[in-house]
XYZ file of N, CA and C in Angstrom:
678
model
N 72.544 111.767 146.136
C 72.740 110.503 145.717
C 73.428 109.638 146.819
N 73.103 108.345 146.861
C 73.594 107.518 147.842
C 74.912 106.874 147.322
N 75.811 106.703 148.204
C 77.123 106.002 147.807
C 76.911 104.480 148.050
N 77.741 103.704 147.622
C 77.577 102.146 147.903
C 77.730 101.876 149.351
N 78.756 102.715 150.020
C 78.995 102.449 151.365
C 77.647 102.842 152.255
N 77.154 103.912 151.863
C 75.767 104.304 152.532
C 74.772 103.236 152.392
N 74.605 102.766 151.210
C 73.580 101.581 150.855
C 73.781 100.430 151.643
N 75.026 99.998 151.677
C 75.423 98.854 152.470
C 75.069 98.856 153.910
N 75.587 100.030 154.502
C 75.400 100.222 155.923
C 73.810 100.417 156.324
N 73.042 100.808 155.314
C 71.627 100.898 155.715
C 70.759 99.833 155.378
N 71.233 98.752 154.811
C 70.499 97.607 154.435
C 69.895 96.936 155.680
N 70.673 96.786 156.726
C 70.340 96.205 158.045
C 71.117 96.842 159.109
N 70.401 96.881 160.249
C 71.085 97.364 161.494
C 71.502 96.137 162.302
N 71.132 95.061 161.872
C 71.395 93.789 162.677
C 72.403 92.907 161.856
N 73.226 91.967 162.484
C 74.094 91.070 161.738
C 73.298 90.363 160.661
N 74.016 90.198 159.452
C 73.268 89.572 158.348
C 74.104 88.153 158.172
N 73.196 87.178 158.102
C 73.859 85.714 157.954
C 74.273 85.428 156.566
N 75.432 84.738 156.440
C 75.888 84.512 155.169
C 76.289 82.837 154.987
N 76.154 82.227 156.209
C 76.348 80.839 156.229
C 75.111 80.215 156.760
N 75.035 78.852 156.835
C 73.961 78.087 157.340
C 73.214 78.893 158.434
N 71.849 79.106 158.199
C 71.300 80.003 159.247
C 71.121 79.219 160.601
N 71.468 78.003 160.695
C 71.412 77.171 161.907
C 72.721 77.524 162.838
N 73.651 78.200 162.205
C 74.795 78.602 162.967
C 74.587 79.981 163.530
N 74.427 80.174 164.753
C 74.094 81.401 165.342
C 75.432 82.417 165.177
N 75.133 83.660 165.047
C 76.247 84.626 164.953
C 77.083 84.632 166.125
N 76.515 84.199 167.325
C 77.465 84.021 168.516
C 78.489 83.045 168.398
N 78.333 82.113 167.414
C 79.318 81.116 167.178
C 80.486 81.533 166.145
N 80.533 82.782 165.703
C 81.520 83.279 164.745
C 82.567 84.022 165.634
N 83.818 83.750 165.359
C 85.006 84.368 165.985
C 85.972 84.964 164.900
N 86.417 86.196 165.203
C 87.396 86.830 164.294
C 88.733 86.018 164.461
N 89.410 85.972 163.237
C 90.709 85.261 163.024
C 91.721 86.223 162.379
N 92.930 86.261 162.857
C 94.031 87.025 162.234
C 94.864 86.020 161.505
N 94.885 86.198 160.143
C 95.624 85.269 159.262
C 96.756 86.284 158.537
N 96.998 87.474 159.145
C 97.898 88.466 158.436
C 99.367 88.042 158.649
N 100.162 88.613 157.801
C 101.609 88.336 157.825
C 102.197 88.932 159.162
N 101.509 89.621 159.916
C 102.005 90.343 161.182
C 101.525 89.584 162.380
N 100.813 88.363 162.177
C 100.476 87.649 163.465
C 101.745 86.756 163.868
N 102.199 87.014 164.995
C 103.443 86.152 165.439
C 102.971 84.695 165.647
N 101.771 84.372 165.928
C 101.392 83.087 166.150
C 101.545 82.139 164.817
N 101.662 82.911 163.704
C 101.708 82.100 162.486
C 103.180 81.866 161.927
N 104.073 82.269 162.744
C 105.554 82.260 162.347
C 105.892 80.772 162.164
N 105.350 79.885 162.896
C 105.701 78.499 162.711
C 104.801 77.616 162.042
N 103.832 78.375 161.318
C 102.634 77.720 160.673
C 102.871 77.947 159.113
N 102.988 76.793 158.364
C 103.003 77.000 156.860
C 101.459 77.225 156.347
N 101.078 78.411 156.428
C 99.638 78.727 156.080
C 99.394 78.392 154.617
N 100.298 78.217 153.770
C 100.112 77.833 152.440
C 99.643 76.426 152.296
N 99.947 75.606 153.324
C 99.484 74.146 153.368
C 98.210 74.205 153.967
N 97.190 73.619 153.173
C 95.780 73.648 153.717
C 95.654 72.825 154.987
N 96.428 71.863 155.268
C 96.256 71.050 156.520
C 96.849 71.826 157.742
N 97.962 72.496 157.467
C 98.476 73.346 158.608
C 97.618 74.521 158.969
N 97.163 75.158 157.896
C 96.212 76.243 157.950
C 94.973 75.796 158.625
N 94.361 74.736 158.323
C 93.207 74.197 158.973
C 93.445 73.797 160.435
N 94.614 73.335 160.745
C 94.957 73.037 162.112
C 94.989 74.342 163.044
N 95.567 75.395 162.401
C 95.551 76.646 163.176
C 94.115 77.219 163.315
N 93.393 77.115 162.300
C 91.877 77.661 162.347
C 91.108 76.720 163.477
N 91.289 75.479 163.472
C 90.700 74.595 164.452
C 91.067 74.919 165.815
N 92.341 75.316 166.098
C 92.876 75.795 167.314
C 92.139 76.986 167.883
N 91.919 77.911 166.990
C 91.288 79.148 167.315
C 89.927 78.801 167.558
N 89.170 78.034 166.883
C 87.794 77.741 167.006
C 87.580 77.003 168.448
N 88.457 76.063 168.687
C 88.406 75.280 169.936
C 88.581 76.282 171.067
N 89.668 77.113 170.980
C 89.748 78.045 172.137
C 88.731 78.846 172.498
N 87.859 79.271 171.491
C 86.726 80.161 171.754
C 85.323 79.336 171.640
N 85.408 78.120 171.529
C 84.158 77.300 171.408
C 83.298 77.765 170.311
N 83.950 78.136 169.259
C 83.192 78.724 168.141
C 83.031 77.692 166.929
N 82.309 78.154 165.845
C 82.121 77.256 164.732
C 82.718 77.824 163.483
N 82.674 79.115 163.432
C 83.081 79.861 162.237
C 84.035 80.881 162.574
N 85.244 80.955 161.851
C 86.219 82.007 161.973
C 86.085 82.842 160.828
N 86.257 84.115 161.027
C 86.046 85.038 159.913
C 86.931 86.303 160.008
N 87.132 87.015 158.859
C 87.822 88.223 158.694
C 88.703 88.328 157.564
N 89.657 89.163 157.507
C 90.625 89.297 156.421
C 90.436 90.415 155.524
N 89.556 91.416 155.677
C 89.402 92.511 154.630
C 90.622 93.440 154.803
N 91.354 93.537 153.597
C 92.606 94.396 153.497
C 93.750 93.798 154.394
N 93.674 92.591 154.579
C 94.739 91.913 155.439
C 95.798 91.576 154.428
N 97.130 91.962 154.888
C 98.276 91.549 154.212
C 98.662 90.111 154.714
N 98.831 89.154 153.658
C 98.824 87.829 154.029
C 100.070 87.122 153.421
N 100.516 86.141 153.942
C 101.544 85.181 153.401
C 100.942 83.979 152.668
N 99.587 83.827 152.758
C 98.772 82.807 152.363
C 99.005 82.473 150.914
N 99.453 83.470 150.151
C 99.513 83.262 148.677
C 101.007 83.286 148.237
N 101.965 83.074 149.142
C 103.449 83.052 148.880
C 103.809 81.899 147.941
N 103.120 80.816 147.909
C 103.571 79.646 147.055
C 102.765 79.761 145.797
N 101.971 80.687 145.495
C 101.199 80.758 144.200
C 101.837 81.683 143.171
N 102.187 81.091 141.982
C 102.981 81.908 141.083
C 102.314 83.130 140.612
N 100.960 83.098 140.524
C 100.279 84.274 140.091
C 100.214 85.375 140.988
N 100.762 85.230 142.214
C 100.841 86.317 143.320
C 102.196 86.783 143.627
N 103.235 86.354 142.799
C 104.587 86.775 143.068
C 105.214 87.240 141.797
N 106.209 87.917 142.027
C 107.059 88.565 140.941
C 108.550 88.285 141.288
N 109.189 87.579 140.486
C 110.646 87.201 140.732
C 110.795 86.739 142.180
N 109.867 85.815 142.568
C 109.981 85.136 143.849
C 109.541 85.859 145.009
N 109.083 87.192 144.828
C 108.696 88.098 145.884
C 107.146 88.375 145.809
N 106.397 88.443 146.914
C 105.038 88.712 146.853
C 104.796 89.954 146.124
N 103.832 89.878 145.153
C 103.398 91.224 144.506
C 101.983 91.511 144.747
N 101.125 90.484 144.996
C 99.741 90.652 145.400
C 99.565 89.846 146.680
N 99.334 90.505 147.751
C 99.058 89.820 149.031
C 98.089 90.557 149.956
N 97.212 91.515 149.461
C 96.292 92.171 150.235
C 94.996 91.717 149.967
N 94.255 91.236 150.855
C 92.952 90.450 150.587
C 91.784 91.429 150.614
N 90.991 91.313 149.594
C 89.907 92.381 149.237
C 88.571 91.883 149.710
N 88.410 90.727 150.308
C 87.128 90.306 150.880
C 87.245 89.953 152.391
N 86.170 89.329 152.749
C 86.115 88.532 154.046
C 86.011 87.015 153.804
N 86.858 86.413 154.615
C 86.787 84.955 154.494
C 86.028 84.379 155.762
N 85.244 83.223 155.593
C 84.548 82.538 156.593
C 84.969 81.159 156.475
N 85.813 80.780 157.543
C 86.448 79.439 157.645
C 85.528 78.528 158.280
N 85.002 77.463 157.590
C 84.038 76.550 158.123
C 84.179 75.254 157.290
N 83.599 74.116 157.833
C 83.849 72.781 157.242
C 83.241 72.767 155.749
N 83.966 72.010 154.977
C 83.472 71.819 153.525
C 82.016 71.241 153.701
N 81.076 71.658 152.856
C 79.742 71.304 152.814
C 78.876 72.264 153.505
N 79.391 73.101 154.274
C 78.573 74.098 154.883
C 77.824 74.915 153.933
N 76.599 75.113 154.198
C 75.709 75.983 153.314
C 76.141 77.343 153.420
N 75.943 78.031 152.110
C 76.165 79.419 151.877
C 74.838 79.944 151.583
N 74.321 81.107 152.360
C 73.129 81.641 152.011
C 73.270 83.106 151.482
N 72.348 83.530 150.716
C 72.362 84.921 150.164
C 72.040 85.888 151.245
N 72.813 86.907 151.425
C 72.615 87.987 152.448
C 71.528 88.973 152.110
N 71.174 88.960 150.831
C 70.102 89.926 150.242
C 69.688 89.438 148.915
N 68.595 89.939 148.426
C 67.938 89.479 147.197
C 68.979 89.837 146.118
N 69.280 88.870 145.153
C 70.152 89.116 144.049
C 69.862 88.199 142.903
N 70.486 88.539 141.872
C 70.352 87.655 140.646
C 71.777 87.226 140.176
N 71.842 86.050 139.556
C 73.040 85.627 139.108
C 73.614 86.418 137.894
N 74.863 86.945 138.221
C 75.545 87.747 137.181
C 76.290 86.957 136.374
N 77.070 85.979 137.098
C 77.955 85.010 136.189
C 78.480 84.068 137.212
N 79.095 82.921 136.649
C 79.547 81.931 137.475
C 80.610 81.092 136.585
N 81.614 80.496 137.307
C 82.490 79.551 136.620
C 83.402 78.878 137.653
N 84.092 77.888 137.160
C 85.142 77.131 138.060
C 86.465 77.782 137.721
N 86.983 78.617 138.582
C 88.323 79.217 138.384
C 89.296 78.406 139.034
N 89.801 77.330 138.238
C 90.685 76.278 138.767
C 92.105 76.462 138.666
N 92.629 77.717 138.261
C 93.993 78.024 138.268
C 94.476 78.084 139.749
N 95.715 77.482 139.999
C 96.191 77.349 141.375
C 96.186 78.867 142.014
N 95.600 78.905 143.211
C 95.525 80.104 143.895
C 94.247 80.985 143.742
N 93.442 80.472 142.776
C 92.181 81.239 142.335
C 91.135 80.818 143.311
N 89.785 80.997 143.007
C 88.721 80.793 143.705
C 88.056 79.357 143.635
N 88.471 78.600 142.525
C 87.768 77.401 142.382
C 86.338 77.813 141.829
N 85.248 76.932 142.188
C 83.952 77.281 141.787
C 83.472 78.587 142.354
N 82.966 79.498 141.473
C 82.681 80.853 142.056
C 81.299 81.233 141.448
N 80.492 81.896 142.260
C 79.255 82.568 141.881
C 79.292 84.041 142.255
N 78.807 84.889 141.250
C 78.722 86.312 141.437
C 77.269 86.789 141.245
N 76.761 87.406 142.139
C 75.358 87.968 142.220
C 75.441 89.479 141.887
N 74.292 90.010 141.315
C 74.258 91.422 141.092
C 72.901 91.787 141.928
N 73.165 92.946 142.544
C 72.044 93.591 143.383
C 71.745 95.120 143.045
N 70.590 95.545 143.421
C 70.198 96.906 143.287
C 69.630 97.430 144.533
N 69.997 98.531 145.095
C 69.337 99.112 146.175
C 69.594 100.581 146.206
N 68.530 101.271 146.444
C 68.561 102.808 146.557
C 69.203 103.403 145.201
N 68.901 102.707 144.051
C 69.456 103.150 142.826
C 70.844 102.865 142.543
N 71.602 102.081 143.509
C 72.987 101.718 143.306
C 72.996 100.280 142.895
N 73.702 99.886 141.942
C 73.988 98.491 141.576
C 75.414 98.090 142.067
N 75.429 96.868 142.622
C 76.674 96.304 143.083
C 76.605 94.728 142.949
N 77.813 94.109 143.303
C 77.913 92.622 143.040
C 78.470 92.059 144.289
N 78.159 90.793 144.497
C 78.822 89.973 145.585
C 79.349 88.708 145.009
N 80.523 88.447 145.483
C 81.295 87.287 145.062
C 81.307 86.254 146.065
N 81.133 84.979 145.679
C 81.138 83.773 146.528
C 82.157 82.820 146.049
N 83.315 82.593 146.607
C 84.462 81.861 145.994
C 84.718 80.602 146.964
N 85.365 79.644 146.295
C 85.840 78.376 147.075
C 84.659 77.424 147.342
N 83.790 77.379 146.423
C 82.482 76.549 146.553
C 82.770 75.162 146.079
N 81.697 74.286 146.245
C 81.780 72.887 145.701
C 81.354 73.025 144.255
N 81.704 72.059 143.432
C 81.424 71.999 142.096
C 79.726 71.852 141.934
N 79.197 71.123 142.814
C 77.718 71.057 142.792
C 76.933 72.463 142.830
N 77.704 73.393 143.457
C 77.023 74.706 143.692
C 76.803 75.290 142.234
N 77.486 74.946 141.248
C 77.274 75.596 139.981
C 76.285 74.927 139.079
N 75.748 73.788 139.566
C 74.724 73.170 138.813
C 73.293 73.845 138.850
N 72.753 74.078 137.652
C 71.374 74.623 137.541
C 71.439 76.083 137.500
N 72.610 76.796 137.593
C 72.737 78.192 137.442
C 72.524 78.630 135.992
N 72.003 79.850 136.036
C 72.016 80.638 134.672
C 71.956 82.174 135.025
N 72.470 82.935 134.114
C 72.444 84.356 134.303
C 71.012 84.903 134.420
N 70.774 85.576 135.533
C 69.529 86.229 135.813
C 68.677 85.386 136.829
N 69.126 84.128 137.235
C 68.446 83.356 138.185
C 68.316 84.138 139.468
N 67.138 84.138 140.097
C 67.065 84.937 141.262
C 67.083 84.090 142.608
N 67.846 84.748 143.668
C 67.937 84.171 144.866
C 67.434 85.223 145.985
N 66.437 84.710 146.891
C 65.888 85.471 147.831
C 66.983 85.628 149.032
N 66.684 86.664 149.770
C 67.489 86.746 151.139
C 67.454 85.482 151.904
N 68.497 84.918 152.378
C 68.452 83.746 153.279
C 68.288 82.505 152.466
N 68.236 82.472 151.226
C 68.130 81.255 150.448
C 69.413 80.483 150.211
N 69.371 79.137 150.155
C 70.627 78.424 149.938
C 71.237 78.724 148.576
N 72.415 79.167 148.564
C 73.078 79.554 147.325
C 74.048 78.390 146.813
N 74.878 77.894 147.858
C 75.918 77.041 147.400
C 76.290 76.275 148.729
N 77.398 75.485 148.616
C 78.092 74.855 149.643
C 79.615 74.929 149.540
N 80.259 74.999 150.607
C 81.763 75.165 150.636
C 82.471 73.856 149.983
N 83.481 74.044 149.254
C 84.175 73.127 148.658
C 85.302 72.597 149.574
N 85.841 71.383 149.086
C 86.960 70.768 149.748
C 88.352 71.320 149.110
N 89.461 71.149 149.734
C 90.645 71.707 149.166
C 91.051 71.173 147.798
N 90.681 69.988 147.463
C 91.020 69.528 146.076
C 90.237 70.267 144.974
N 89.047 70.852 145.529
C 88.155 71.551 144.512
C 88.361 73.114 144.620
N 88.571 73.534 145.865
C 88.701 75.056 146.053
C 90.185 75.538 145.816
N 90.939 74.755 145.128
C 92.250 75.174 144.617
C 93.255 75.333 145.759
N 93.184 74.324 146.663
C 94.409 73.962 147.602
C 94.226 75.072 148.815
N 93.111 75.341 149.264
C 92.915 76.160 150.495
C 92.169 75.299 151.439
N 92.347 75.609 152.739
C 91.471 75.008 153.872
C 90.032 75.584 153.469
N 89.041 74.760 153.764
C 87.569 75.065 153.367
C 87.188 76.416 153.944
N 86.684 77.277 153.036
C 86.117 78.573 153.504
C 85.361 79.321 152.469
N 84.612 80.273 152.693
C 84.058 81.089 151.802
C 84.712 82.490 151.605
N 85.064 82.818 150.359
C 85.530 84.227 150.147
C 84.440 85.052 149.652
N 84.054 86.027 150.491
C 82.919 86.899 150.101
C 83.377 88.342 149.959
N 83.007 88.929 148.764
C 83.637 90.233 148.358
C 82.517 91.055 147.749
N 82.522 92.313 148.064
C 81.453 93.249 147.433
C 82.234 94.047 146.365
N 81.718 94.207 145.226
C 82.360 94.918 144.060
C 81.333 95.876 143.399
N 81.728 97.022 143.302
C 80.810 98.116 142.593
C 80.954 97.841 141.062
N 82.103 98.115 140.503
C 82.306 97.852 139.077
C 82.981 96.711 138.819
N 82.341 95.745 138.031
C 82.894 94.407 137.595
C 83.974 94.575 136.571
N 84.146 95.748 135.958
C 85.217 95.949 134.850
C 85.172 94.907 133.761
N 83.873 94.586 133.512
C 83.639 93.599 132.305
C 84.076 92.098 132.688
N 84.342 91.859 133.871
C 84.768 90.494 134.263
C 83.489 89.626 134.353
N 83.673 88.390 134.007
C 82.561 87.297 134.180
C 83.096 86.134 134.954
N 82.419 85.902 135.976
C 82.701 84.715 136.796
C 84.019 84.730 137.598
N 84.645 85.907 137.673
C 85.915 86.033 138.337
C 86.094 87.612 138.524
N 86.841 87.762 139.632
C 87.298 89.228 139.789
C 88.469 89.103 140.870
N 89.554 89.889 140.818
C 90.546 89.817 141.722
C 90.188 89.952 143.154
N 90.571 89.027 143.937
C 90.271 88.984 145.388
C 91.501 89.505 146.256
N 92.649 89.667 145.600
C 93.821 90.081 146.229
C 94.559 90.977 145.361
N 95.113 92.069 145.941
C 95.674 93.132 145.155
C 97.105 93.482 145.727
N 97.923 94.228 144.905
C 99.246 94.618 145.465
C 99.015 96.033 146.096
N 100.067 96.368 146.954
C 100.082 97.714 147.639
C 99.768 98.821 146.604
N 100.411 98.808 145.410
C 100.280 99.848 144.497
C 98.939 100.022 143.991
N 98.224 99.026 143.911
C 96.735 99.134 143.565
C 95.684 99.200 144.491
N 96.129 99.333 145.715
C 95.233 99.252 146.760
C 94.235 100.415 146.857
N 94.595 101.594 146.458
C 93.621 102.711 146.441
C 92.457 102.558 145.581
N 92.592 101.873 144.388
C 91.492 101.631 143.531
C 90.634 100.548 144.070
N 91.342 99.440 144.388
C 90.485 98.244 144.790
C 89.743 98.392 146.155
N 90.392 99.168 147.014
C 89.712 99.314 148.328
C 88.475 100.240 148.079
N 88.439 101.151 147.104
C 87.235 101.852 146.728
C 86.244 101.182 146.001
N 86.728 100.323 145.170
C 85.813 99.564 144.241
C 85.198 98.332 145.027
N 85.979 97.763 146.014
C 85.550 96.702 146.876
C 85.557 97.105 148.313
N 84.369 97.737 148.837
C 84.320 98.206 150.104
C 84.168 97.055 151.164
N 84.412 97.445 152.337
C 84.403 96.404 153.505
C 83.038 95.658 153.503
N 83.071 94.290 153.277
C 81.792 93.592 153.370
C 81.079 93.678 154.731
N 81.880 94.049 155.827
C 81.194 94.120 157.174
C 80.361 95.332 157.190
N 80.292 96.331 156.227
C 79.327 97.342 156.179
C 77.869 96.654 156.132
N 77.851 95.649 155.306
C 76.601 94.960 155.172
C 76.389 93.971 156.273
N 77.390 93.181 156.564
C 77.184 92.020 157.421
C 77.033 92.393 158.887
N 77.858 93.409 159.353
C 77.842 93.861 160.711
C 78.186 92.817 161.732
N 79.231 92.124 161.492
C 79.625 91.006 162.494
C 80.470 91.537 163.551
């Protein structure tokens, strides 16, 4: 029997595009937004303008278009969000997906064939904003992909079961006022068991819950190979 990790790893041996196909993979650059990055000590990453300025700096340094990364990264990005803290201290700060930092309006494409599982606008501060979840099946294994921080227009015309082919335009990235106060980016996450969630699923967890969530949400780069 195939495991989800095996299935993801075998879908493609080449990099899989998740943003506008006109942006070459050579224009992607890793970025470190962890709490351990000394370059962020003087950056208020919870402020979308300051966060964007740092991202732009990294992109310019490397002549890149997209900054990506963040799987299981411990971050200070959520320190000002009440749903991520307990008694003023971070309680959920480990990121469970990969982020792709690119301009608002950038197209998001499906990395493989899927059907709409659910969608909604998660507008609580610190959440995803407009979100789409697809369901996939490969080698007898069912799994889901989450696309968060989208534009409101991305939710128009959707319905459960709607099909999207590999490489088809799925959505566009939202602006900070729509994506719940973050610099524009795509949150991409793979989930095996949705645990009866609809249109939403935790994208950040606490250290105490990391064992479960890291197993239920494997590294998206097993699929994307960036």
